[in-house]
């Protein structure tokens, strides 16, 4: 695959270039108590003691958002209560991302803010996720700020680590909790995530990655690839449907290599898409090197599998793809795109591109530019190469493209992609599309927002189009920008 690049809607266009380069960050804004199934045990263990309030911030990809749902579930089972207000929290946790340097820097900035709070009152600080896995060596440098570090395979130990840190703090002691062992087996198959979205539910069908793309830190932070049992995933899909969710997104670092007994990904996605009540199934990300025909057939033909494929390209130069250890050539990638489009021309394609990888010459970049012009993706995430500790590239290839050249290349590609996305989106003018309603538009509560089957953002005036989250509407597109389709009710027949 690609990623932790488990992004939602790629949004080239009106956002500044930096917005494409930075991973998202979000904190929980919902209620502070839940009636989630995992909470049943919480009441039993909580007793009458004042609950410990926890604030959790999530940085990075969809897999991290999903992991935060697991963390909330595991903590609630143990009597902890989540709060959206940092000021009320006895414990502040950050679920972190290590994929690029700016993700790293964001966490450091946030940690220095927490340092100020910790000087004023008792507070337990925990760093979770990919950076925790990477940060263990640097822990001494940031003492006494961080009390607990827990890597992606260690969340079951988190309640115990936090309790120990709280007790130590009460006793005026310093105790560091560290759980960063990577597991070959952990899939959290028995943990029901604390989901709050209401329309889309994520399911991680596998964890870790064995691909070792030379630029990527994921195999080192998330460990070896392992798949979750298919029966458990399908059962969870039924429960998700019963809770009223309309969409499921299947997550994995490379979904094509999903294997469990005699299940592969094509069989699994069909089974999930057959679950009554689930209108849409998405997945991210497949790897272009081993895209199986049965999966393509499932996308093409199953009415509930979205006609959208995220196909991370990374570079348009064979030489650079070789250095990246991506396992495909440009002509193979091109043949895959042609095959997809020959089976269904309306499939929306998006991609990831890295600019300024070690050794990338002008002619390599020009090849990427030309390929993007040729393929005309609906959207693209465009990143500057950022050398990551432990990776093959960090050990073998000097990071020799200057920051100025990286910026210039990213800007050129961004401008190109914006033009292409605008033209692509304008192809929908006057079409009537099925749109799954998500809620209010970010910019105005007077507007509703949803997604097309191809995952393009659609916006409408709520007075003209009454809607509620989870509704599947048929809307007529009357305008389009590079990021958004504008819709209204179609004319009466
Ligand atoms: N530098 C820049 N981009 C990276 N990605 C992964 N590792 C790096 C890195 N070291 C990008 C890839 C991947 C996406 C999720 O993040 O494009 O597909
Ligand atoms: Fe994706 Fe390659 Fe990183 Fe695995 S190593 S997560 S396939 S970019």
Coordinates of C-alpha atoms and ligand atoms in Angstrom, one line a residue:
X1 CA 0.0 0.0 0.0
X2 CA 0.7 3.0 0.8
X3 CA 0.1 4.0 4.1
X4 CA -0.7 4.8 7.2
X5 CA -2.0 6.9 4.4
X6 CA -5.4 5.9 5.5
X7 CA -6.9 9.3 4.6
X8 CA -10.5 10.2 4.1
X9 CA -11.3 12.5 1.2
X10 CA -8.2 13.8 -0.4
X11 CA -8.8 17.5 -0.9
X12 CA -6.6 19.1 -3.4
X13 CA -7.7 22.5 -4.3
X14 CA -8.5 25.5 -2.3
X15 CA -6.5 24.5 0.8
X16 CA -3.0 25.8 1.1
X17 CA -0.2 23.4 0.0
X18 CA 0.7 22.9 3.7
X19 CA -2.7 21.5 4.4
X20 CA -1.9 18.6 2.1
X21 CA 1.3 18.0 3.8
X22 CA 0.1 17.9 7.4
X23 CA -1.7 15.0 8.8
X24 CA -5.0 15.8 10.5
X25 CA -5.4 16.2 14.2
X26 CA -8.7 15.9 16.1
X27 CA -9.9 15.7 19.6
X28 CA -13.1 14.1 20.8
X29 CA -16.0 16.6 21.1
X30 CA -18.8 14.3 22.0
X31 CA -20.4 13.6 25.3
X32 CA -18.2 12.7 28.3
X33 CA -20.0 9.5 29.2
X34 CA -21.2 6.8 26.9
X35 CA -23.5 3.8 27.0
X36 CA -21.2 1.8 24.8
X37 CA -21.2 -2.0 25.2
X38 CA -17.7 -1.9 26.6
X39 CA -18.9 0.5 29.4
X40 CA -21.0 -2.2 31.1
X41 CA -17.9 -3.5 32.9
X42 CA -16.8 0.1 33.6
X43 CA -19.7 0.6 36.0
X44 CA -18.8 -2.6 37.8
X45 CA -15.2 -1.6 38.4
X46 CA -15.8 2.1 38.9
X47 CA -17.7 1.7 42.2
X48 CA -18.3 5.0 44.0
X49 CA -14.8 6.5 43.6
X50 CA -14.5 9.8 41.7
X51 CA -13.8 8.7 38.1
X52 CA -10.5 9.6 36.4
X53 CA -11.1 12.0 33.5
X54 CA -9.1 11.4 30.3
X55 CA -8.6 13.6 27.4
X56 CA -7.4 12.0 24.2
X57 CA -6.1 13.7 21.1
X58 CA -5.6 11.9 17.8
X59 CA -3.0 12.8 15.2
X60 CA -2.5 11.2 11.8
X61 CA -4.4 8.7 9.7
X62 CA -7.7 6.9 9.8
X63 CA -6.0 3.9 11.4
X64 CA -5.0 6.1 14.3
X65 CA -8.6 7.4 14.6
X66 CA -9.7 3.8 14.7
X67 CA -7.0 3.0 17.3
X68 CA -8.3 5.9 19.5
X69 CA -11.7 4.2 19.4
X70 CA -10.1 1.0 20.7
X71 CA -8.2 3.0 23.4
X72 CA -11.5 4.6 24.5
X73 CA -13.2 1.3 24.7
X74 CA -10.4 -0.4 26.7
X75 CA -10.1 2.5 29.1
X76 CA -13.9 2.8 29.6
X77 CA -14.0 -0.9 30.4
X78 CA -11.7 -0.1 33.3
X79 CA -13.7 2.8 34.7
X80 CA -12.0 5.8 33.0
X81 CA -14.3 8.6 31.7
X82 CA -13.4 10.6 28.6
X83 CA -13.7 14.4 28.5
X84 CA -13.4 16.8 25.6
X85 CA -12.1 19.4 28.0
X86 CA -8.4 19.3 28.5
X87 CA -8.8 21.5 31.6
X88 CA -10.9 18.8 33.3
X89 CA -8.6 16.0 32.5
X90 CA -6.4 14.1 35.1
X91 CA -4.8 12.2 32.2
X92 CA -4.0 13.6 28.7
X93 CA -3.2 11.1 26.0
X94 CA -1.9 11.8 22.6
X95 CA -2.3 9.1 19.9
X96 CA 0.6 10.0 17.6
X97 CA 1.8 9.6 14.0
X98 CA 5.4 9.3 12.9
X99 CA 5.0 9.1 9.1
X100 CA 6.5 12.5 8.3
X101 CA 8.6 15.0 10.2
X102 CA 5.8 17.6 10.5
X103 CA 3.6 15.0 12.3
X104 CA 6.4 14.5 14.7
X105 CA 6.8 18.2 15.2
X106 CA 3.1 18.7 15.9
X107 CA 3.3 16.3 18.8
X108 CA 6.4 18.0 20.2
X109 CA 4.7 21.4 20.1
X110 CA 1.7 19.9 21.9
X111 CA 4.0 18.3 24.5
X112 CA 5.6 21.6 25.3
X113 CA 2.1 23.1 25.9
X114 CA 1.4 20.3 28.3
X115 CA 4.6 21.0 30.1
X116 CA 3.2 24.3 31.2
X117 CA -0.1 22.7 32.5
X118 CA 1.9 20.0 34.3
X119 CA 3.8 22.7 36.2
X120 CA 0.6 24.0 37.6
X121 CA -1.3 20.9 38.6
X122 CA -1.1 17.1 38.8
X123 CA -1.4 15.5 35.4
X124 CA -0.5 12.2 33.8
X125 CA 0.7 12.5 30.2
X126 CA 0.7 9.5 27.9
X127 CA 2.1 9.2 24.4
X128 CA 0.5 6.4 22.3
X129 CA 0.9 5.1 18.8
X130 CA 3.6 5.2 16.2
X131 CA 5.7 7.9 17.9
X132 CA 5.6 6.2 21.2
X133 CA 7.1 3.2 19.5
X134 CA 9.8 5.4 18.0
X135 CA 10.3 7.7 21.0
X136 CA 11.4 5.2 23.6
X137 CA 15.0 6.1 23.1
X138 CA 14.3 9.8 23.5
X139 CA 12.2 9.3 26.6
X140 CA 14.9 10.4 28.9
X141 CA 15.2 13.7 27.1
X142 CA 11.6 14.6 27.7
X143 CA 11.4 13.4 31.3
X144 CA 9.6 14.2 33.6
X145 CA 6.9 15.2 31.2
X146 CA 5.8 11.9 29.7
X147 CA 4.6 9.3 32.2
X148 CA 3.4 6.6 29.9
X149 CA 4.4 5.4 26.5
X150 CA 2.3 2.8 24.7
X151 CA 2.9 1.5 21.2
X152 CA 0.2 0.4 18.8
X153 CA 0.3 -3.2 20.0
X154 CA 0.2 -2.4 23.7
X155 CA -3.1 -0.7 24.3
X156 CA -4.4 -3.5 26.5
X157 CA -1.8 -2.5 29.1
X158 CA -2.8 1.1 29.1
X159 CA -5.3 1.1 32.0
X160 CA -2.8 -0.6 34.2
X161 CA 0.0 1.8 33.2
X162 CA -2.1 4.8 33.8
X163 CA -3.3 3.6 37.2
X164 CA 0.3 3.0 38.2
X165 CA 1.3 6.5 37.0
X166 CA -1.6 8.1 38.9
X167 CA -0.8 6.2 42.1
X168 CA 2.9 7.1 41.8
X169 CA 2.0 10.8 41.3
X170 CA -0.3 10.7 44.4
X171 CA 2.6 9.3 46.4
X172 CA 5.0 11.9 45.1
X173 CA 7.0 9.3 43.2
X174 CA 8.2 9.3 39.6
X175 CA 7.2 6.2 37.7
X176 CA 7.5 5.7 34.0
X177 CA 5.2 3.3 32.3
X178 CA 6.6 1.8 29.1
X179 CA 4.9 -0.7 26.8
X180 CA 6.3 -0.7 23.3
X181 CA 6.7 -4.4 22.4
X182 CA 5.4 -5.2 18.9
X183 CA 3.3 -8.3 18.6
X184 CA 2.9 -10.8 15.8
X185 CA -0.6 -11.6 16.8
X186 CA -2.4 -8.6 18.4
X187 CA -5.5 -7.6 16.3
X188 CA -7.8 -6.4 19.1
X189 CA -10.4 -8.7 17.5
X190 CA -12.4 -8.9 20.8
X191 CA -12.5 -5.2 21.5
X192 CA -15.6 -3.3 20.3
X193 CA -14.4 0.2 19.3
X194 CA -16.1 3.2 20.9
X195 CA -17.5 4.6 17.7
X196 CA -19.0 8.1 17.7
X197 CA -19.3 9.1 14.0
X198 CA -22.8 7.7 13.4
X199 CA -22.6 7.3 9.6
X200 CA -19.2 5.7 8.9
X201 CA -17.7 2.9 11.0
X202 CA -14.1 1.9 10.5
X203 CA -12.9 -1.7 10.9
X204 CA -9.2 -2.5 10.9
X205 CA -9.1 -5.9 9.1
X206 CA -5.3 -6.2 9.6
X207 CA -2.4 -4.5 11.3
X208 CA 1.2 -3.9 10.5
X209 CA 3.0 -4.0 7.2
X210 CA 5.6 -6.3 5.6
X211 CA 6.2 -4.3 2.5
X212 CA 9.2 -2.2 3.7
X213 CA 8.9 0.6 1.2
X214 CA 12.3 2.2 1.7
X215 CA 10.9 5.6 2.8
X216 CA 8.3 4.3 5.3
X217 CA 8.5 3.9 9.0
X218 CA 5.2 1.9 9.4
X219 CA 6.8 -1.6 9.4
X220 CA 9.0 -0.4 12.3
X221 CA 6.2 1.3 14.3
X222 CA 3.3 -1.0 13.6
X223 CA 5.2 -4.3 13.2
X224 CA 4.6 -7.4 11.1
X225 CA 1.5 -7.8 9.1
X226 CA -1.3 -9.8 10.6
X227 CA -5.0 -10.3 9.6
X228 CA -8.0 -10.4 11.8
X229 CA -10.4 -13.3 11.6
X230 CA -13.1 -12.9 8.8
X231 CA -16.0 -14.3 10.9
X232 CA -15.3 -11.7 13.6
X233 CA -15.2 -8.9 11.0
X234 CA -18.5 -9.9 9.4
X235 CA -20.2 -10.3 12.8
X236 CA -19.0 -6.8 13.7
X237 CA -20.3 -5.5 10.4
X238 CA -23.8 -6.9 11.4
X239 CA -23.6 -5.2 14.8
X240 CA -22.5 -1.9 13.1
X241 CA -25.5 -2.1 10.8
X242 CA -27.8 -2.8 13.7
X243 CA -26.5 0.3 15.4
X244 CA -27.6 2.4 12.4
X245 CA -24.3 3.0 10.6
X246 CA -24.7 3.2 6.8
X247 CA -21.1 2.9 5.7
X248 CA -18.1 0.7 6.6
X249 CA -14.5 1.5 5.7
X250 CA -12.2 -1.4 5.9
X251 CA -8.7 -0.4 6.9
X252 CA -5.3 -2.0 6.4
X253 CA -1.8 -0.9 5.5
X254 CA -2.1 -3.1 2.4
X255 CA -5.6 -4.7 2.2
X256 CA -4.6 -6.8 -0.9
X257 CA -2.5 -9.0 1.4
X258 CA -5.4 -9.7 3.7
X259 CA -5.5 -13.5 4.4
X260 CA -7.3 -15.5 7.0
X261 CA -7.8 -19.3 6.5
X262 CA -9.4 -19.4 3.0
X263 CA -10.5 -15.8 3.0
X264 CA -8.9 -13.2 0.9
X265 CA -9.8 -9.5 0.7
X266 CA -12.1 -9.8 -2.3
X267 CA -14.2 -12.4 -0.6
X268 CA -14.2 -10.5 2.7
X269 CA -15.3 -7.2 1.1
X270 CA -18.1 -8.9 -0.7
X271 CA -19.3 -10.5 2.5
X272 CA -19.2 -7.1 4.3
X273 CA -21.0 -5.4 1.5
X274 CA -23.8 -8.1 1.6
X275 CA -24.6 -7.1 5.2
X276 CA -28.2 -5.8 5.2
X277 CA -28.4 -2.1 6.1
X278 CA -24.9 -1.2 5.0
X279 CA -25.3 1.1 2.0
X280 CA -21.6 1.7 1.3
X281 CA -18.3 -0.1 1.8
X282 CA -15.0 1.6 1.2
X283 CA -11.5 0.4 1.7
X284 CA -8.0 1.8 2.0
X285 CA -5.4 1.2 0.9
X286 CA -4.6 -1.4 -1.8
X287 CA -1.0 -1.7 -3.1
X288 CA -0.6 -1.3 -6.9
X289 CA 1.9 -4.1 -7.0
X290 CA -0.6 -6.9 -6.3
X291 CA -4.1 -5.6 -7.1
X292 CA -6.1 -8.8 -7.6
X293 CA -8.6 -9.1 -10.4
X294 CA -11.3 -10.6 -8.1
X295 CA -11.1 -7.4 -6.0
X296 CA -11.5 -5.2 -9.1
X297 CA -14.5 -7.4 -10.1
X298 CA -16.0 -6.9 -6.7
X299 CA -15.6 -3.1 -6.9
X300 CA -17.0 -3.0 -10.4
X301 CA -20.0 -5.1 -9.8
X302 CA -21.1 -5.0 -6.2
X303 CA -23.8 -2.3 -5.7
X304 CA -22.7 -1.6 -2.2
X305 CA -18.9 -1.3 -2.8
X306 CA -18.0 2.3 -3.7
X307 CA -16.7 3.0 -7.1
X308 CA -13.5 4.6 -5.7
X309 CA -10.0 3.3 -5.4
X310 CA -7.0 4.9 -3.7
X311 CA -4.0 3.7 -5.6
X312 CA -0.8 5.2 -4.1
X313 CA 1.7 5.9 -7.0
X314 CA 4.5 7.7 -5.0
X315 CA 6.6 8.5 -8.1
X316 CA 6.3 8.5 -11.9
X317 CA 9.9 7.4 -12.4
X318 CA 10.9 3.7 -12.6
X319 CA 14.3 4.5 -11.2
X320 CA 12.8 6.2 -8.1
X321 CA 10.1 3.4 -7.7
X322 CA 13.0 0.9 -7.6
X323 CA 14.8 2.9 -4.9
X324 CA 11.5 3.1 -3.0
X325 CA 11.2 -0.7 -3.2
X326 CA 7.6 -0.3 -4.4
X327 CA 7.5 -3.5 -6.5
X328 CA 5.9 -2.2 -9.7
X329 CA 7.0 -0.2 -12.8
X330 CA 5.2 2.7 -14.4
X331 CA 4.0 0.6 -17.3
X332 CA 2.5 -1.9 -14.8
X333 CA 0.8 0.9 -12.9
X334 CA -0.5 2.4 -16.1
X335 CA -1.8 -1.0 -17.2
X336 CA -3.7 -1.3 -13.9
X337 CA -5.3 2.1 -14.3
X338 CA -6.3 1.2 -17.9
X339 CA -7.8 -2.1 -16.8
X340 CA -9.8 -0.4 -14.0
X341 CA -11.1 2.2 -16.4
X342 CA -11.9 -0.2 -19.1
X343 CA -14.1 -2.2 -16.7
X344 CA -15.8 0.9 -15.3
X345 CA -15.0 4.4 -16.5
X346 CA -16.8 6.1 -13.6
X347 CA -14.4 4.7 -10.9
X348 CA -12.8 7.6 -9.0
X349 CA -9.1 7.2 -8.6
X350 CA -6.9 9.0 -6.0
X351 CA -3.3 8.7 -5.2
X352 CA -0.3 9.6 -3.0
X353 CA 2.8 11.2 -4.3
X354 CA 6.2 11.9 -2.6
X355 CA 8.3 14.7 -4.0
X356 CA 12.0 15.0 -3.4
X357 CA 12.8 11.4 -2.4
X358 CA 16.5 10.7 -2.0
X359 CA 18.2 10.9 -5.4
X360 CA 15.1 12.4 -7.3
X361 CA 16.5 14.3 -10.2
X362 CA 14.6 16.9 -12.4
X363 CA 13.9 14.2 -15.0
X364 CA 12.4 11.9 -12.4
X365 CA 10.1 14.7 -11.2
X366 CA 9.2 15.6 -14.7
X367 CA 8.2 12.0 -15.3
X368 CA 5.9 12.2 -12.2
X369 CA 4.4 15.4 -13.5
X370 CA 3.7 13.9 -16.9
X371 CA 2.1 10.8 -15.4
X372 CA -0.2 12.9 -13.3
X373 CA -1.2 14.9 -16.4
X374 CA -1.8 11.6 -18.2
X375 CA -3.8 9.7 -15.5
X376 CA -5.8 12.7 -14.3
X377 CA -6.6 11.4 -10.8
X378 CA -9.6 12.9 -9.1
X379 CA -7.5 13.8 -6.2
X380 CA -4.0 13.4 -4.8
X381 CA -2.1 13.7 -1.5
X382 CA 1.2 15.3 -2.3
X383 CA 4.0 15.1 0.3
X384 CA 7.5 16.3 0.6
X385 CA 9.9 13.4 1.3
X386 CA 10.8 13.4 5.0
X387 CA 13.6 11.1 6.1
X388 CA 12.5 8.7 8.9
X389 CA 14.7 7.1 11.4
X390 CA 15.3 3.3 11.0
X391 CA 14.0 3.2 7.4
X392 CA 16.0 1.6 4.6
X393 CA 16.2 5.0 2.8
X394 CA 17.6 6.6 6.0
X395 CA 20.3 4.0 6.2
X396 CA 21.2 3.8 2.5
X397 CA 20.2 6.9 0.6
X398 CA 21.3 10.5 1.5
X399 CA 18.3 12.9 1.8
X400 CA 19.9 15.0 -1.0
X401 CA 17.1 17.1 -2.5
X402 CA 17.1 20.5 -1.0
X403 CA 14.1 21.8 0.9
X404 CA 13.7 24.6 -1.7
X405 CA 13.5 22.1 -4.5
X406 CA 11.1 19.8 -2.6
X407 CA 8.8 22.9 -2.0
X408 CA 9.0 23.9 -5.6
X409 CA 8.1 20.4 -6.8
X410 CA 5.3 20.0 -4.4
X411 CA 3.9 23.4 -5.4
X412 CA 4.0 22.6 -9.1
X413 CA 2.3 19.3 -8.6
X414 CA -0.3 20.8 -6.3
X415 CA -1.1 23.5 -9.0
X416 CA -1.4 20.8 -11.6
X417 CA -3.6 18.6 -9.5
X418 CA -5.9 21.5 -8.6
X419 CA -6.5 22.2 -12.3
X420 CA -7.2 18.5 -13.0
X421 CA -9.5 18.1 -10.0
X422 CA -11.5 21.2 -11.1
X423 CA -11.9 19.7 -14.6
X424 CA -12.8 16.3 -13.2
X425 CA -15.4 17.7 -10.8
X426 CA -17.0 19.8 -13.6
X427 CA -17.6 16.6 -15.5
X428 CA -20.4 16.0 -12.9
X429 CA -22.3 19.2 -13.8
X430 CA -26.0 18.4 -14.4
X431 CA -25.5 14.8 -13.3
X432 CA -27.8 13.4 -10.5
X433 CA -25.7 11.5 -7.9
X434 CA -26.5 9.4 -4.8
X435 CA -25.1 11.3 -1.8
X436 CA -24.7 9.9 1.7
X437 CA -25.4 12.7 4.2
X438 CA -22.8 13.1 6.9
X439 CA -24.0 16.3 8.7
X440 CA -23.5 20.1 8.5
X441 CA -20.9 21.6 6.2
X442 CA -17.8 22.8 8.0
X443 CA -18.2 26.4 6.9
X444 CA -21.9 26.9 7.6
X445 CA -24.6 25.1 9.6
X446 CA -27.1 26.3 7.0
X447 CA -25.5 23.9 4.5
X448 CA -25.6 20.1 4.6
X449 CA -22.6 18.0 3.6
X450 CA -22.2 14.5 2.3
X451 CA -20.2 12.3 0.0
X452 CA -20.7 11.0 -3.5
X453 CA -20.1 7.3 -4.1
X454 CA -16.6 8.4 -5.4
X455 CA -16.0 10.1 -2.0
X456 CA -16.2 13.6 -3.4
X457 CA -17.6 16.2 -0.9
X458 CA -21.1 17.5 -1.8
X459 CA -22.7 20.5 -0.3
X460 CA -26.3 21.9 -0.4
X461 CA -28.5 24.5 1.1
X462 CA -30.4 22.8 4.0
X463 CA -33.5 24.9 3.3
X464 CA -33.8 23.6 -0.2
X465 CA -32.8 20.0 0.6
X466 CA -34.0 18.7 4.0
X467 CA -31.6 16.0 5.2
X468 CA -30.4 14.0 8.2
X469 CA -27.1 12.2 8.7
X470 CA -27.2 8.7 7.3
X471 CA -29.8 9.5 4.6
X472 CA -29.0 8.5 1.0
X473 CA -30.2 11.4 -1.2
X474 CA -30.4 11.7 -5.0
X475 CA -29.0 15.2 -5.8
X476 CA -28.5 17.2 -8.9
X477 CA -25.1 18.9 -9.3
X478 CA -25.3 22.5 -10.4
X479 CA -21.7 23.8 -9.7
X480 CA -18.3 22.4 -8.9
X481 CA -14.9 23.6 -7.6
X482 CA -11.7 21.6 -7.4
X483 CA -12.7 20.2 -4.0
X484 CA -16.5 20.3 -3.8
X485 CA -19.7 19.6 -5.7
X486 CA -22.7 21.9 -5.1
X487 CA -26.1 20.2 -5.3
X488 CA -29.8 20.7 -5.1
X489 CA -32.9 18.5 -5.5
X490 CA -33.3 17.2 -9.0
X491 CA -36.2 18.7 -11.0
X492 CA -39.4 16.8 -10.7
X493 CA -39.8 14.2 -13.5
Ligands
LIG1 N1 8.0 11.1 3.6 C1 7.0 11.6 2.9 N2 5.8 10.9 2.6 C2 5.7 9.7 3.2 N3 4.7 8.8 3.1 C3 5.0 7.7 3.8 N4 6.3 7.9 4.3 C4 6.7 9.1 3.9 C5 7.9 9.8 4.1 N5 8.9 9.3 4.8 C6 3.5 9.0 2.4 C7 3.3 8.0 1.2 C8 2.2 7.2 1.8 C9 1.4 8.2 2.6 C10 0.5 7.6 3.6 O1 2.4 8.9 3.2 O2 2.8 8.7 0.1 O3 1.4 6.6 0.7
LIG2 FE1 2.4 1.5 2.9 FE2 4.8 0.8 2.0 FE3 4.5 2.0 4.3 FE4 3.7 -0.5 4.1 S1 5.8 0.2 3.9 S2 2.6 1.2 5.1 S3 3.0 -0.5 1.9 S4 4.0 2.9 2.3

